[in-house]
XYZ file of C-alpha atoms in Angstrom:
306
model
C 0.270 -0.131 -0.125
C 2.971 2.800 0.754
C 6.051 2.790 -0.908
C 9.626 3.129 0.694
C 9.228 7.140 0.021
C 6.228 7.694 1.266
C 5.998 10.294 3.990
C 5.332 8.529 7.518
C 4.946 10.702 10.330
C 5.286 9.411 14.016
C 4.115 11.676 16.325
C 5.559 11.151 19.667
C 9.270 9.920 17.960
C 10.963 10.329 21.534
C 9.143 7.844 23.459
C 8.827 4.208 24.500
C 6.614 3.040 21.525
C 7.328 5.989 18.996
C 11.462 5.517 19.571
C 10.563 1.488 18.293
C 8.019 2.799 15.245
C 11.072 5.079 13.653
C 13.358 2.511 14.234
C 11.492 -0.310 12.622
C 10.096 2.145 9.647
C 14.300 3.182 9.320
C 15.177 -1.186 9.411
C 12.753 -1.232 6.390
C 14.092 0.836 4.421
C 11.334 3.878 4.580
C 13.252 7.211 3.536
C 10.883 9.721 4.450
C 10.102 9.120 8.535
C 9.009 13.005 9.503
C 9.645 13.292 13.091
C 9.611 16.672 14.965
C 10.789 17.307 18.532
C 8.065 18.681 21.169
C 9.894 22.096 21.955
C 8.724 22.660 18.031
C 5.928 21.294 18.106
C 3.645 21.548 20.531
C 1.056 18.826 19.387
C -2.035 20.630 22.029
C -1.411 23.797 20.226
C -4.222 23.180 17.621
C -3.588 25.939 14.713
C 0.531 24.861 15.237
C -0.855 21.232 14.127
C -3.099 22.384 11.332
C -0.402 24.649 10.085
C 2.117 21.780 10.978
C 0.480 19.737 8.605
C -0.848 21.761 5.781
C 3.039 22.977 5.221
C 3.972 18.943 4.583
C 2.677 16.389 2.327
C 2.063 13.243 4.030
C 1.044 10.311 3.227
C 0.488 8.873 6.930
C 0.409 9.074 10.107
C 0.818 7.017 13.485
C 0.384 8.738 16.718
C 2.147 7.295 19.090
C 1.974 10.666 21.198
C 0.905 10.982 25.005
C 0.656 11.918 28.571
C 1.409 8.090 30.054
C 2.407 6.972 33.327
C 1.382 4.105 35.762
C -1.312 3.925 39.038
C 0.581 7.008 40.671
C 0.974 9.515 38.189
C -2.828 8.402 36.383
C -3.667 9.169 40.067
C -1.756 12.295 40.661
C -2.427 13.863 37.668
C -5.716 13.234 36.724
C -6.028 16.636 34.433
C -2.914 15.982 32.926
C -4.039 13.006 31.758
C -6.975 13.846 30.271
C -6.364 16.881 29.274
C -3.169 16.580 27.144
C -4.489 13.379 25.454
C -7.463 14.897 24.391
C -6.271 17.656 22.771
C -3.022 16.237 21.280
C -5.035 13.489 19.652
C -8.306 15.327 18.523
C -5.352 17.914 16.697
C -3.844 15.080 15.257
C -6.770 12.961 13.879
C -8.490 16.159 12.544
C -5.354 17.534 11.158
C -5.650 14.139 9.120
C -8.716 15.033 7.754
C -8.075 18.477 6.803
C -5.131 17.366 5.403
C -6.140 14.429 3.464
C -4.370 12.124 5.033
C -4.682 8.668 3.741
C -3.759 6.415 6.877
C -3.779 6.840 10.807
C -2.782 4.828 13.552
C -4.210 5.623 16.125
C -2.992 3.865 19.592
C -5.410 2.856 22.154
C -4.666 1.444 25.647
C -5.787 -1.938 27.131
C -7.174 0.759 30.375
C -10.154 1.587 27.359
C -12.105 -1.757 28.674
C -14.746 -2.470 32.158
C -12.815 -2.964 34.672
C -15.394 -5.633 35.025
C -15.433 -7.659 32.062
C -14.875 -10.914 30.602
C -11.429 -12.451 29.903
C -10.110 -12.723 27.415
C -11.203 -9.072 26.611
C -12.838 -8.837 22.888
C -12.780 -5.254 21.317
C -16.688 -5.345 21.734
C -16.603 -5.391 25.424
C -15.809 -1.784 24.735
C -17.790 0.913 26.603
C -19.838 -2.271 28.476
C -19.583 -1.282 31.725
C -17.659 1.054 34.365
C -13.784 2.150 34.010
C -10.891 1.546 36.372
C -11.253 4.614 38.359
C -6.840 4.893 39.264
C -6.639 5.688 35.533
C -10.667 6.694 34.285
C -9.122 10.188 32.836
C -6.351 8.235 30.566
C -9.304 6.171 29.304
C -11.545 8.489 28.479
C -9.489 10.311 26.386
C -8.156 7.187 24.525
C -12.483 5.863 24.208
C -13.330 9.927 22.796
C -9.982 9.473 20.078
C -11.185 5.878 18.807
C -14.816 7.540 18.683
C -13.369 9.892 16.554
C -11.725 7.899 14.451
C -14.938 6.281 14.246
C -17.089 9.082 13.755
C -14.483 10.379 10.439
C -13.849 7.181 8.704
C -18.107 6.285 9.105
C -19.056 10.546 7.654
C -15.626 10.665 5.785
C -14.660 7.469 4.916
C -11.128 7.889 6.163
C -9.214 4.583 6.961
C -8.047 5.436 10.571
C -7.045 2.133 12.523
C -7.073 1.997 16.263
C -4.337 -0.661 17.527
C -5.500 -1.100 21.477
C -1.533 -2.753 22.996
C -1.707 -4.683 26.284
C 1.185 -3.001 28.823
C 4.190 -1.857 26.789
C 7.506 -2.214 27.700
C 10.600 -2.116 25.912
C 14.541 -0.036 25.580
C 13.445 3.155 25.998
C 11.043 3.180 29.183
C 10.041 5.602 31.351
C 11.950 4.289 34.432
C 10.859 7.655 37.156
C 9.781 6.197 40.181
C 6.144 8.124 40.130
C 5.373 8.035 36.593
C 6.728 4.724 35.124
C 4.664 2.104 34.687
C 4.316 -1.595 36.423
C 7.066 -3.306 35.058
C 9.785 -1.014 34.058
C 9.226 0.194 37.912
C 9.989 -3.463 39.262
C 12.725 -4.307 36.666
C 14.330 -0.748 38.669
C 13.611 -1.839 42.007
C 14.495 -4.637 41.729
C 18.358 -3.145 40.119
C 18.559 -0.820 42.932
C 17.595 -2.960 45.209
C 20.404 -5.957 44.238
C 23.093 -2.717 43.703
C 22.333 -1.194 47.332
C 22.231 -5.190 48.829
C 18.573 -3.988 49.962
C 16.512 -6.538 52.037
C 13.689 -6.669 49.944
C 11.325 -4.983 47.305
C 8.047 -3.530 48.093
C 5.525 -3.648 45.852
C 1.747 -2.013 45.244
C -1.320 -4.198 46.451
C -1.634 -7.662 46.954
C 0.447 -9.029 44.332
C -2.540 -10.800 42.327
C -3.096 -8.400 39.698
C -2.374 -10.242 36.215
C -0.590 -8.692 33.923
C -0.179 -8.762 30.075
C 2.524 -7.517 28.510
C 3.940 -6.732 25.346
C 8.354 -5.593 24.004
C 7.427 -1.875 22.185
C 9.617 -3.190 18.753
C 6.728 -5.850 18.644
C 3.957 -3.367 19.405
C 5.514 -1.273 16.270
C 6.023 -3.941 14.427
C 2.291 -3.985 14.547
C 1.744 -0.418 13.630
C 3.544 -0.833 10.807
C 1.974 -4.258 9.883
C -1.595 -2.844 10.198
C -0.812 0.766 8.186
C -0.152 -1.520 5.220
C -3.079 -4.288 5.495
C -6.329 -4.011 4.136
C -8.851 -4.464 6.864
C -12.436 -4.902 7.554
C -12.360 -4.004 11.552
C -10.439 -0.450 12.343
C -10.010 -1.498 16.323
C -8.277 -4.259 16.610
C -6.071 -5.670 19.500
C -2.980 -6.238 19.872
C -1.549 -8.051 23.043
C 1.211 -10.820 23.990
C -1.463 -13.578 24.439
C -0.072 -14.305 27.886
C -0.420 -12.918 31.885
C 0.732 -13.232 34.936
C 0.463 -11.787 38.153
C 2.649 -8.310 39.250
C 3.954 -10.510 42.286
C 5.426 -13.514 39.510
C 6.680 -10.476 37.337
C 8.854 -9.792 40.384
C 10.142 -13.108 41.466
C 11.113 -13.684 37.593
C 13.079 -10.218 36.943
C 14.781 -11.041 40.683
C 15.918 -14.167 39.223
C 16.998 -12.910 36.254
C 19.103 -10.329 37.859
C 20.336 -13.282 39.979
C 19.134 -11.637 43.584
C 17.595 -13.019 46.295
C 14.980 -10.578 48.892
C 12.060 -10.913 50.022
C 8.971 -8.752 48.399
C 6.550 -7.344 50.667
C 3.189 -6.462 49.473
C 1.964 -2.687 50.645
C -1.890 -4.143 50.440
C -3.246 -0.274 50.979
C -2.210 0.942 47.574
C -4.676 0.149 44.767
C -4.292 -2.972 42.861
C -5.910 -0.864 39.165
C -7.677 -3.632 37.358
C -7.060 -7.489 38.578
C -6.857 -8.579 35.048
C -6.403 -7.432 31.177
C -5.364 -9.689 29.172
C -6.902 -9.440 25.521
C -8.124 -11.174 22.918
C -6.032 -10.446 20.176
C -7.341 -13.149 17.420
C -8.191 -10.646 15.031
C -4.752 -9.558 14.868
C -3.887 -12.925 14.342
C -6.859 -13.224 11.910
C -4.960 -10.808 10.030
C -2.133 -12.410 10.185
C 0.171 -10.496 12.988
C 1.566 -12.036 16.283
C 4.477 -11.179 18.388
C 7.882 -12.504 17.642
C 9.641 -11.344 21.214
C 9.875 -13.991 23.847
C 9.290 -12.293 27.466
C 12.860 -14.340 28.420
C 14.323 -12.547 25.212
C 12.692 -9.195 25.938
C 13.524 -8.830 29.565
C 16.854 -10.189 29.466
C 18.041 -7.308 26.531
C 16.662 -4.590 29.239
C 18.064 -5.675 31.916
C 21.476 -6.109 30.299
C 21.258 -2.036 29.813
C 20.344 -0.546 33.101
C 22.171 -3.153 34.950
């Protein structure tokens, strides 16, 4: 569908997913990858975004931009999580339509699905129940982005696809203690404990909440795959088809770094949604599956940050 000379704009190119997308595009031989630093273009500024798109002859957009984080950040910065994400995605999606961009990949999140829903989670379960309170603002913003794409597709015949990934981890993750997702937080805690010879690490909640994780390079692969793929469905789950408890992830990381210490569970802290395993059968039906095992993905990250 796209030649290697197609101009593809990657919004959020310095982030975990965006940087993996750029790396993948380069490896595939795409020659016109459009990137811009947020200091030069504030994606929350509608006029600047529209002017940027008008000056460029963009063929496709992958939107990996946004404000993201774990439970602590979602709870503390609720206003920023809903405002920033709503504004950024609205500006990008609308600018795509106004400037006749052929294709768009919008990245959602598994947090869009109801807190208490059937497992594995199918795409059609969207808006079938109440959201998890700890990340509700972020989830509402992402749902709005999905519905905006859906509305443009319905009214104007655009080709805007929404990929819904599970928790994503990778080489360029956010390891900030206050803002990171659970998996990089576990890696940071474990490596820090080993370096400082601590006798224990502390996990939020009961440790029994289950999470599905996917390497950012696999998500990048999915973004490019579905950018080029013709699909009937416009909302597609992207997962690893495997989950386990947060406590077991912590044990796995400690084993991988060869460190033995106690794991303390702070049950006063929230668990978040108990389980969010996605049904990724639609992605598989179209010929896409993840390639990076948890063991290999974890080893590469520990090697970098140890």
